Short mmCIF file of C-alpha atoms in Angstrom, two decimals:
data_model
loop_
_atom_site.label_atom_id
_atom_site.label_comp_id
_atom_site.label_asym_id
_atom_site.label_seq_id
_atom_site.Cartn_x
_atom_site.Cartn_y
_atom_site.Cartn_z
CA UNK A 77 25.08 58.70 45.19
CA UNK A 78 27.05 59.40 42.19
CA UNK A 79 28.44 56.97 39.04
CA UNK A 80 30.62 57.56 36.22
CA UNK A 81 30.66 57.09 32.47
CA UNK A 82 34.12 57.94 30.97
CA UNK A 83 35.03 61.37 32.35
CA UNK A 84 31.72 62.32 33.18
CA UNK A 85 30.48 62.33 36.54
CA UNK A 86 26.52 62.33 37.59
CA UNK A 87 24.51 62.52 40.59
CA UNK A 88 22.12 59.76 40.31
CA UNK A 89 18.11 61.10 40.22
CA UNK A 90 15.51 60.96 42.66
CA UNK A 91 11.90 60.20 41.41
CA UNK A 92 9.43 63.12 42.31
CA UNK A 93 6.37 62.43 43.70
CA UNK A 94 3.13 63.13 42.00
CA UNK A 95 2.49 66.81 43.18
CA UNK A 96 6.09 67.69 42.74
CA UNK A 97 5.56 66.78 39.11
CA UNK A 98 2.25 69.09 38.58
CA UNK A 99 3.76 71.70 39.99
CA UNK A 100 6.79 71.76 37.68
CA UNK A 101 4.88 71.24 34.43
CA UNK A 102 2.27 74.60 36.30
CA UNK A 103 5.07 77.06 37.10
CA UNK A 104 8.04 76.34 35.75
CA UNK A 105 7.31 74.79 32.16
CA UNK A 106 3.61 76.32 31.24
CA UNK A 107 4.86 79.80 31.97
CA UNK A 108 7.79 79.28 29.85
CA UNK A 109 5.89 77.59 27.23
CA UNK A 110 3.05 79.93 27.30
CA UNK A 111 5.51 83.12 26.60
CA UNK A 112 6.55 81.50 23.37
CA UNK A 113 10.07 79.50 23.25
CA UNK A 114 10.94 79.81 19.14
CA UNK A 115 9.13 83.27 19.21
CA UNK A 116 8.33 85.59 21.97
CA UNK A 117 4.27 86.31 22.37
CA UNK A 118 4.07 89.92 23.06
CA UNK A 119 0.73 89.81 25.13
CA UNK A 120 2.08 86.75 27.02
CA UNK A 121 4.93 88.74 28.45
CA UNK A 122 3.31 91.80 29.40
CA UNK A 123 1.38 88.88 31.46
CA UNK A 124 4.60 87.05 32.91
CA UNK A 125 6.05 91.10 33.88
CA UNK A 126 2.41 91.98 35.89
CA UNK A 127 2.23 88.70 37.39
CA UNK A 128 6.16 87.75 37.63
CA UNK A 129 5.86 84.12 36.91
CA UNK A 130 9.74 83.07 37.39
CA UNK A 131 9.61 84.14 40.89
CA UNK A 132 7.67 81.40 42.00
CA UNK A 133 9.37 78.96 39.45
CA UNK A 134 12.73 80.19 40.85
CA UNK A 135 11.34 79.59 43.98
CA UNK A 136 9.79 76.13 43.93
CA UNK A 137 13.31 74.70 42.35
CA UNK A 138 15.15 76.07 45.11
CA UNK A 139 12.52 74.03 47.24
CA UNK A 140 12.89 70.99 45.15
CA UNK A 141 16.94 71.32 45.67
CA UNK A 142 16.88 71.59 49.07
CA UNK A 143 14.36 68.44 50.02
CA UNK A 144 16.97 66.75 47.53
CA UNK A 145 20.24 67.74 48.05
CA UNK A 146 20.82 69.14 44.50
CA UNK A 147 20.00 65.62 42.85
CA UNK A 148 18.77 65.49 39.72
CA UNK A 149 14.66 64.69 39.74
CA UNK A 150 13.16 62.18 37.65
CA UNK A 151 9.47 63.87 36.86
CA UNK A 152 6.61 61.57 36.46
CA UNK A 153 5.92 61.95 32.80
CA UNK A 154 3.28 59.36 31.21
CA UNK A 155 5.62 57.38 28.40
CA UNK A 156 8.80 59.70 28.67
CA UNK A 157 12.02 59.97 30.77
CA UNK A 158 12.18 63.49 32.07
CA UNK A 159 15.22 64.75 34.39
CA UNK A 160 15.31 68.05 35.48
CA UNK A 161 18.66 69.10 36.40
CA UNK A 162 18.46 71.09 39.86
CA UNK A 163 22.98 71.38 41.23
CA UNK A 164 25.25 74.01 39.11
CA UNK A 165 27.62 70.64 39.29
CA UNK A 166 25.35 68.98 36.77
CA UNK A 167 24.75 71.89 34.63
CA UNK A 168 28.61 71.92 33.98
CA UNK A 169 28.38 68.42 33.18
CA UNK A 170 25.42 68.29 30.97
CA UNK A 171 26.62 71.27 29.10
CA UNK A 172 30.08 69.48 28.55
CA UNK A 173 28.86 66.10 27.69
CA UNK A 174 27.63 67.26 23.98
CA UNK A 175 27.07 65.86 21.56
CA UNK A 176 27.61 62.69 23.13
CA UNK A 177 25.99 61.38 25.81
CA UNK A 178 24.38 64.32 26.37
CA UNK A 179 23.05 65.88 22.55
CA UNK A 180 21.65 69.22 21.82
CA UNK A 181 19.14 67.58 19.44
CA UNK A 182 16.19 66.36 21.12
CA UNK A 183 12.88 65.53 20.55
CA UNK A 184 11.18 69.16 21.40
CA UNK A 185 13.65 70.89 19.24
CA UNK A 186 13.65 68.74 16.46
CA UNK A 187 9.60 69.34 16.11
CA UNK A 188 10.09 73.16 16.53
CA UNK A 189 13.08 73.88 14.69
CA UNK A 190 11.88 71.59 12.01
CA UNK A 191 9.28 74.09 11.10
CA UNK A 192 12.41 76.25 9.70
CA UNK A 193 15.71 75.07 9.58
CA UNK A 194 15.25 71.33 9.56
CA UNK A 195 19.17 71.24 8.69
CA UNK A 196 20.45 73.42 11.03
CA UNK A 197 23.32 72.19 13.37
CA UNK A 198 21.65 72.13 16.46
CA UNK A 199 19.10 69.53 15.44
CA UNK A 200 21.61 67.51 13.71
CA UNK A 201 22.61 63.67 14.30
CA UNK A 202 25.49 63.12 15.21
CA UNK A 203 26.99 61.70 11.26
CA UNK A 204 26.07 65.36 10.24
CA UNK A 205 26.67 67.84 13.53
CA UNK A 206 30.76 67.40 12.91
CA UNK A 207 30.62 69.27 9.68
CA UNK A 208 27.55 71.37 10.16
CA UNK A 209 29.96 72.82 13.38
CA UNK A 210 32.55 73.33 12.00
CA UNK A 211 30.84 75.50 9.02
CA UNK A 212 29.58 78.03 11.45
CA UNK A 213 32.46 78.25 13.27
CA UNK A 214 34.16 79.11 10.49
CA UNK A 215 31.64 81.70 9.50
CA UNK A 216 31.09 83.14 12.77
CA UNK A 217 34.12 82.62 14.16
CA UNK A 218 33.75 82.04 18.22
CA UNK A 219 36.67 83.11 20.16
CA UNK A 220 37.44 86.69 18.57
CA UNK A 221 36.05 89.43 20.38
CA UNK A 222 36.76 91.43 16.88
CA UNK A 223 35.00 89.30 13.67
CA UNK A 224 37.58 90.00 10.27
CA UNK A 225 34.35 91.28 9.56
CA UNK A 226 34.19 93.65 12.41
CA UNK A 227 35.43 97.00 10.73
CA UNK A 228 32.29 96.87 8.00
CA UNK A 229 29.92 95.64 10.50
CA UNK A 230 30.76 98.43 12.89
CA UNK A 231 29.94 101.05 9.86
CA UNK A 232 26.69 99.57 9.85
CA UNK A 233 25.95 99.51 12.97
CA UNK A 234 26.98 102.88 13.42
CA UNK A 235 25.08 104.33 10.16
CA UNK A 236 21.56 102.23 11.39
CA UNK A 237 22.13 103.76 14.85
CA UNK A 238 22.23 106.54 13.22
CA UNK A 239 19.10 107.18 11.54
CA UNK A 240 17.43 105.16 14.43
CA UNK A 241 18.40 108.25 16.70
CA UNK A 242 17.25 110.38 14.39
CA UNK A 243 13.78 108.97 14.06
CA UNK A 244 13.71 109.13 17.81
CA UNK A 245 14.82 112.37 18.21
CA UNK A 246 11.89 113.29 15.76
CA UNK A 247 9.13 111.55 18.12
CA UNK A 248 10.70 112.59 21.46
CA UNK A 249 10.66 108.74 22.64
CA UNK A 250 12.47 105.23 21.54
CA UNK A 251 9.61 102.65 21.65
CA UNK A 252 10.54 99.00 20.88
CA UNK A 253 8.71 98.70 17.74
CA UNK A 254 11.05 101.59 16.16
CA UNK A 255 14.15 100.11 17.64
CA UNK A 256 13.20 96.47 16.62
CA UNK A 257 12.36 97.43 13.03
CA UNK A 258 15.83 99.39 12.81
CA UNK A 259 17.33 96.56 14.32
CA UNK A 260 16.58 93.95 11.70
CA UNK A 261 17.28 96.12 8.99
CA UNK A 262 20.73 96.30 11.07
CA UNK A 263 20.74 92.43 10.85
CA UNK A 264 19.48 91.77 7.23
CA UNK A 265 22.44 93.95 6.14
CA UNK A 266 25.29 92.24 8.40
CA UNK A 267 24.06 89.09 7.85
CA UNK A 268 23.16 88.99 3.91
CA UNK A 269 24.21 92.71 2.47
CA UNK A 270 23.36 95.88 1.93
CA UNK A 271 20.78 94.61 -0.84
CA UNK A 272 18.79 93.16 1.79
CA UNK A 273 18.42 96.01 4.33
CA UNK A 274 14.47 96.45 3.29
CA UNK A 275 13.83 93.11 2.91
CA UNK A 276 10.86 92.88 5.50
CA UNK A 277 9.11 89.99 3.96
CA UNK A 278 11.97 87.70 4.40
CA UNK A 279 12.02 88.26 8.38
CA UNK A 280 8.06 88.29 8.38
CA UNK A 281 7.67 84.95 6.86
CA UNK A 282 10.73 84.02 9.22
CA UNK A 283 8.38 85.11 12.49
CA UNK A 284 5.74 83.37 10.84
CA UNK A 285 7.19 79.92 11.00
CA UNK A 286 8.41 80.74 14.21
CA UNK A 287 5.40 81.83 15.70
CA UNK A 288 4.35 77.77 14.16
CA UNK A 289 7.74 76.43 15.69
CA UNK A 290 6.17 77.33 19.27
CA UNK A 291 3.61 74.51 19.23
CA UNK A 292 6.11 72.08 17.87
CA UNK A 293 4.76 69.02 16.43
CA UNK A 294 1.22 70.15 17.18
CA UNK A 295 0.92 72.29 14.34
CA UNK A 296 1.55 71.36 10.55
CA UNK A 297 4.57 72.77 8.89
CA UNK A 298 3.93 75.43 6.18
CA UNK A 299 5.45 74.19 3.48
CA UNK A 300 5.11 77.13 0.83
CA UNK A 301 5.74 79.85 3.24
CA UNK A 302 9.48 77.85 4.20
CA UNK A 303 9.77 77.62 0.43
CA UNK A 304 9.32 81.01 0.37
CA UNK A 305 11.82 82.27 2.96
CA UNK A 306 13.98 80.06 1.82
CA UNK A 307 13.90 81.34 -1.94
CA UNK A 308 14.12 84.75 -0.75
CA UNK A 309 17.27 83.70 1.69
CA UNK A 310 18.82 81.79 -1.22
CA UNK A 311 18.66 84.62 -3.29
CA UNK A 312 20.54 87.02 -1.07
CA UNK A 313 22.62 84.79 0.21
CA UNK A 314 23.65 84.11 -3.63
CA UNK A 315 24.46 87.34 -4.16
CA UNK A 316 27.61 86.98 -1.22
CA UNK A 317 27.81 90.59 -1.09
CA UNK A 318 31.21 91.86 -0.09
CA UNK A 319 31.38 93.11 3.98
CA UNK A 320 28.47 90.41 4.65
CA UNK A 321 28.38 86.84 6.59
CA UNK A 322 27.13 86.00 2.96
CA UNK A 323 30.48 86.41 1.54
CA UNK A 324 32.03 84.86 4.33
CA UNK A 325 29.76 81.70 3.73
CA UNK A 326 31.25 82.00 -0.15
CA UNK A 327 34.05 81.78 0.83
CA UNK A 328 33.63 78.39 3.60
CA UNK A 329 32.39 77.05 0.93
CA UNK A 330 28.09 75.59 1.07
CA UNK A 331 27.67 71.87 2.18
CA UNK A 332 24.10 72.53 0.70
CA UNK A 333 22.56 73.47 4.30
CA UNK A 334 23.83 76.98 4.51
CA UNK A 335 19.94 78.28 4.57
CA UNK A 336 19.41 76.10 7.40
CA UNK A 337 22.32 77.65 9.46
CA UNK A 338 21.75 81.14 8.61
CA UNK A 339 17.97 80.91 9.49
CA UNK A 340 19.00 79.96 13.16
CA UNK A 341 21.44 83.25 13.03
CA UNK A 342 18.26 85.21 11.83
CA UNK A 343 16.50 83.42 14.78
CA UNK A 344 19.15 83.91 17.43
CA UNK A 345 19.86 87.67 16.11
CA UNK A 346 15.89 88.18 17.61
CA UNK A 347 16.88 87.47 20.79
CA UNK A 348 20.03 89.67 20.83
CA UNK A 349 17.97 92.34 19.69
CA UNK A 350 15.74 91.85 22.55
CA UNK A 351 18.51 91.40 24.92
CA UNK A 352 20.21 94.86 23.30
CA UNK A 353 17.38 96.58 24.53
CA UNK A 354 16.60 95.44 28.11
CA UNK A 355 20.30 96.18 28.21
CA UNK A 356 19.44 100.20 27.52
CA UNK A 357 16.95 99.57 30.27
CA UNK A 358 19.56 98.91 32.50
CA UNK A 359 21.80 101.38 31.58
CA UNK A 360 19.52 104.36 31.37
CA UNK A 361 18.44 102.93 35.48
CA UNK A 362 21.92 102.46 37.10
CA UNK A 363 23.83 105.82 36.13
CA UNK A 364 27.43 104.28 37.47
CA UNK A 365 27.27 101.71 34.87
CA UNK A 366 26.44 104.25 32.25
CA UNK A 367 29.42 106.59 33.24
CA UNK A 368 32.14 103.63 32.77
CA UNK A 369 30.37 102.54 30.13
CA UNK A 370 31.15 106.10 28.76
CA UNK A 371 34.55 105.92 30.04
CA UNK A 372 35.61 102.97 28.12
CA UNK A 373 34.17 104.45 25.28
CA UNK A 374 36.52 107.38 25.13
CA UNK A 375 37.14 109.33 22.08
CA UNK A 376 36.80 106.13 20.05
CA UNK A 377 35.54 106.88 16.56
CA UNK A 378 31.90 104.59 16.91
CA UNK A 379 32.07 103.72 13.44
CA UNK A 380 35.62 101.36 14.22
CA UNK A 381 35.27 98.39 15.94
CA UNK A 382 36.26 98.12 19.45
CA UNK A 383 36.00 95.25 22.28
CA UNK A 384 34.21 97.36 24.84
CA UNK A 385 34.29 95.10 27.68
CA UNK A 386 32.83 96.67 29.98
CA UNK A 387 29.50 96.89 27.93
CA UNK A 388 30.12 93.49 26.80
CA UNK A 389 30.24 92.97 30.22
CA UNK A 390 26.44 94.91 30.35
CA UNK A 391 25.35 92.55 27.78
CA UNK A 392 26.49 89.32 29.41
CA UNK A 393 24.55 90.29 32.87
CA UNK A 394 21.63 91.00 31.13
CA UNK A 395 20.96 87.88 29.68
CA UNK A 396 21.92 86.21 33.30
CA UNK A 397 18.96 88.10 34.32
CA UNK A 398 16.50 87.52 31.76
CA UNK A 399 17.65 84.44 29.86
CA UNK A 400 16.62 84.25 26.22
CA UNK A 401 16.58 80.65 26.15
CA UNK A 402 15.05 79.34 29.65
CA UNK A 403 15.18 75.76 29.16
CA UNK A 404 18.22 74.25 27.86
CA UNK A 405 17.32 70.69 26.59
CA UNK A 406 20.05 67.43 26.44
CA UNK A 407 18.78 64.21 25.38
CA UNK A 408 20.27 61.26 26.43
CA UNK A 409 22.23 59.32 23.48
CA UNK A 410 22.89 56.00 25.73
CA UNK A 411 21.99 54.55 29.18
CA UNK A 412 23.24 56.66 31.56
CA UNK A 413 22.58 57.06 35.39
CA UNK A 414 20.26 59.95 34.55
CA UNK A 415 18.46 57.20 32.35
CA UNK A 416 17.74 55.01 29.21
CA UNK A 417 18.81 56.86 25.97
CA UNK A 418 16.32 58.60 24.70
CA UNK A 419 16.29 60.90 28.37
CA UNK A 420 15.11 64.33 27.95
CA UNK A 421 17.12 66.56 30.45
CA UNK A 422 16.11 69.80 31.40
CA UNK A 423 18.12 73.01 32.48
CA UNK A 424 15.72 75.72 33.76
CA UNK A 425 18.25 78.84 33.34
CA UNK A 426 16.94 81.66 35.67
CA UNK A 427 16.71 79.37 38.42
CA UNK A 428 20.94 79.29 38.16
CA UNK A 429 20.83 82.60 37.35
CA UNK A 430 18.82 84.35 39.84
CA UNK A 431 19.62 81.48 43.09
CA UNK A 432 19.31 83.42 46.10
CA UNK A 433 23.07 82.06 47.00
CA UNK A 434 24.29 84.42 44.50
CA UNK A 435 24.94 87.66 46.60
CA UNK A 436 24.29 89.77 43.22
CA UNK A 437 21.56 87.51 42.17
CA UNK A 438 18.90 89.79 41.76
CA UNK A 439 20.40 93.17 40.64
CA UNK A 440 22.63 94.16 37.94
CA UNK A 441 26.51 93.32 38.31
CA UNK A 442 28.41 93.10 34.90
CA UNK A 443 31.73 92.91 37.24
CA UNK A 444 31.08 89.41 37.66
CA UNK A 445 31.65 88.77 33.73
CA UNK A 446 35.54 90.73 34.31
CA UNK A 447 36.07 89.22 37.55
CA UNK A 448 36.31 85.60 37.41
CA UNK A 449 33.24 85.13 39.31
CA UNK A 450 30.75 84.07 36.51
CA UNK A 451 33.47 82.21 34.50
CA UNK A 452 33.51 80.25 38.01
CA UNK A 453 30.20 79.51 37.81
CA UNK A 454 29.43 76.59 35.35
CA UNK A 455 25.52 77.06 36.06
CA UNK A 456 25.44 81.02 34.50
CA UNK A 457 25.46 80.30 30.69
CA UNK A 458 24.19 82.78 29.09
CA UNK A 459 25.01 81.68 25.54
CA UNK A 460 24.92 77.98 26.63
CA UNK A 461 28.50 76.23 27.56
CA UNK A 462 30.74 73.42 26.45
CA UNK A 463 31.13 71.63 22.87
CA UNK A 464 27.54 72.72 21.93
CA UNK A 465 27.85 76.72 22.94
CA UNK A 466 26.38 79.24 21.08
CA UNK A 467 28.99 79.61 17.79
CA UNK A 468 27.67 83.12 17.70
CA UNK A 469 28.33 84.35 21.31
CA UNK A 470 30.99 86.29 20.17
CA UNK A 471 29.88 88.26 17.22
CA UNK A 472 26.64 88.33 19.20
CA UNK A 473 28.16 90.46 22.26
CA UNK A 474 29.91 92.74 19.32
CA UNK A 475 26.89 93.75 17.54
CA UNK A 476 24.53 94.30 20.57
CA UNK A 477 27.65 96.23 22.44
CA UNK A 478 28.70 98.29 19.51
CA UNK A 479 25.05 99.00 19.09
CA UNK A 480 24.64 100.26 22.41
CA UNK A 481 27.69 102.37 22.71
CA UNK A 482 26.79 104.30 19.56
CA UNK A 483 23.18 104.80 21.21
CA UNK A 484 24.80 106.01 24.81
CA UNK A 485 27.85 108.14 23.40
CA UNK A 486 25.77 111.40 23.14
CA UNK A 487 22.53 110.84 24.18
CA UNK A 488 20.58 110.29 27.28
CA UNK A 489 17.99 107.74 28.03
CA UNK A 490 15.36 108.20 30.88
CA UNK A 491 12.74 104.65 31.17
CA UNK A 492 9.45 105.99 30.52
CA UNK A 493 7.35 102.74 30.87
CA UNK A 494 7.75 99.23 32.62
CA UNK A 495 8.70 97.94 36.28
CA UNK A 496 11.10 100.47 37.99
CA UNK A 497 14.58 99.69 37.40
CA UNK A 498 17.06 100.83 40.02
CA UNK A 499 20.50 100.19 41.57
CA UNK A 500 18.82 100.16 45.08
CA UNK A 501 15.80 97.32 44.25
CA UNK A 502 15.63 93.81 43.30
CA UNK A 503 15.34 93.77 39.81
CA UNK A 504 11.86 91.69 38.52
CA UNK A 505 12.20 88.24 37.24
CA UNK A 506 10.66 88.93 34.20
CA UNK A 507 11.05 92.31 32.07
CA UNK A 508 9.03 92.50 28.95
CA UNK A 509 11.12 94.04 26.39
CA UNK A 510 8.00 94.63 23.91
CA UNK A 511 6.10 97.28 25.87
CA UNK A 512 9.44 99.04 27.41
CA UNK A 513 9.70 102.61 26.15
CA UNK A 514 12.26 105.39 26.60
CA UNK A 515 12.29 109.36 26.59
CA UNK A 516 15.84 110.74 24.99
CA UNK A 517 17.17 113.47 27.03
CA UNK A 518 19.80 116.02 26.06
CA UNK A 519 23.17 114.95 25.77
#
């Protein structure tokens, strides 16, 4: 049974029962919670690797699908209206029903985000979202695979890479804690400047009110330590040093929420990171996706930009394979068939990414991402989809791609810790990024 509301067509939900309901909320949204959604906990995904808790999660949707023939299920939640979205078909129109009826701001994120960017776009009403938009689009500029930006942010990628291969070469191994602490100085200096490279207590006090953001409205906002970060942010960002998204926000011109927006960038740059290196994982596992990736590169100098779409490409599948955001939220801004406004709707990512009627589901195929097969897909979203998708997706996919093709050009990578990785097995559900380290091997 399906209705309509303007353009938008929905499947009408099916109440779950009781026991379909616990077991949701115990494999699919404990796990995800427990792992940390605003920052990752480090212990918790060493956990979710050993014990590969999407597996079943992935698992018990398809179940749930099946018994319901892809309708969306109305979960037995004491004083809310939960839907969890379970048909690629309603993905595509959740995703393209923002902001309205379907908004990006909902309850959950308002609480968490709250804790740090209580302005930012994504937890913005409607009055405000319009301009708040069309600010980072303007800064970030979605739809060019090349930023204006993208000849000084390729020099800096290039020169961190740099001494980040150096330090490696020093210990004999590239652990994540090297690679993550070169890659925010990578960030501090693309997003804010050069003067800001070193600036380790602005990202710290960042993670801290992240690491509050995971419990939401359950813990008290820190009050001094945002007015810290955000006096520290201010600062830089004052300076608008030339070369940096900070003189690109100069130049857009400040509404008086530009902190809030760039926090989120410093927030969503974590997760590329993260992504960046489960990428290398990949690569250094499956050597006929490191020789094209090779091949594209040429004799390219890796200090101009370039599109590189084949490790773009890399990039994309990665994230199809470990989401960085799980659980995309829509809230409900009117009745609709899904419910009364005020509806929480829920997207659970890897279950559309890894569905066992995906013949590549569970291995590594960036072809899909050149072919036309993802784009035909509106349940892989990787960055997100429709009037709400990730502003950053493209400058995103630059940065972790340039990144990676200055790290593979002339030097070899052989996995030294974590699940095996190989063209020939199913690749695990989870992959935990933190405890992933890598030998270098002569070029």
């Amino acid at each position: 049974m399906t209705s309509t509301h303007g353009n938008l067509k929905r499947t009408e939900p099916v109440t779950a029962s009781v026991a379909e309901t616990l077991r949701v909320a115990v494999e699919v949204a404990l796990p995800t919670l427990a792992g940390g959604v605003i920052k990752r906990r480090p212990a918790a995904m060493a956990v979710a690797e050993k014990l590969r808790f999407d597996r079943p999660a992935v698992k018990l949707l398809r179940q749930l699908r099946a018994r319901h023939h892809g309708r969306p299920l109305k979960l037995r939640v004491p004083g809310r209206s939960v839907e969890l979205a379970l048909s690629g078909a309603d993905v595509g129109t959740l995703l393209a029903g923002a902001p309205t009826p379907f908004s990006p701001s909902t309850m959950e994120k308002r609480a968490a985000l709250g804790h740090f960017q209580p302005h930012g776009v994504l937890i913005s009403d409607a009055a405000d979202r319009r301009s708040r938009r069309r600010f980072n689009e303007t800064v970030l500029e979605p739809g060019r695979p090349l930023h204006e930006l993208a000849a000084p942010f390729a020099k800096v990628v290039a020169d961190e890479t740099a001494v980040l291969l150096s330090e490696a070469t020093h210990d004999g191994e590239l652990t994540w804690d090297a690679f993550n602490v070169a890659w925010w100085r990578l960030v501090r200096r693309l997003v804010l400047g050069t003067a800001a490279r070193d600036d380790e207590e602005l990202t710290d006090l960042l993670a801290r009110l992240r690491l509050d953001a995971n419990w939401a409205y359950l813990h008290p906002r820190r009050k001094h330590v945002h007015a810290r970060f955000r006096d520290r942010l201010t600062a830089h960002l004052g300076r608008a040093e030339p070369g940096s998204l900070a003189a690109a926000i100069a130049e857009a011109g400040d509404d008086g929420t530009a902190v809030d927006q760039v926090a989120h960038w410093l927030f969503a740059f974590d997760a590329a990171g993260m992504v960046a290196f489960r990428t290398l994982a990949l690569l250094a596992t499956h050597p006929a996706a490191l020789d094209r990736a090779r091949a594209d590169l040429g004799d390219a100098d890796p200090a101009e930009p370039h599109q590189l779409s084949y490790l773009r490409a890399c990039v994309l599948d990665t994230v199809r394979l470990w989401p960085t955001t799980p659980m995309l939220l829509r809230e409900t801004t009117e009745d609709t068939s899904w419910g009364p406004a005020g509806t929480t709707v829920v997207i659970f990512t890897p279950f559309f990414h890894r569905d066992a009627d995906l013949d590549y589901a569970d291995r590594f195929e960036p072809d899909i991402w050149l072919d036309g097969r993802a784009e035909g897909n509106p349940a892989l979203v990787p960055f997100s989809a429709g009037p709400a998708v990730c502003p950053g997706r493209d400058l995103v996919l630059f940065c972790v791609s340039t990144l990676l093709a200055n790290l593979v050009r002339d030097h070899g990578f052989e996995q030294a810790s974590g699940p095996v990785l190989a063209p020939d097995r199913t690749l695990p559900a989870t992959l935990d990024n933190f405890h992933l380290k890598f030998r270098l091997l002569p070029s």
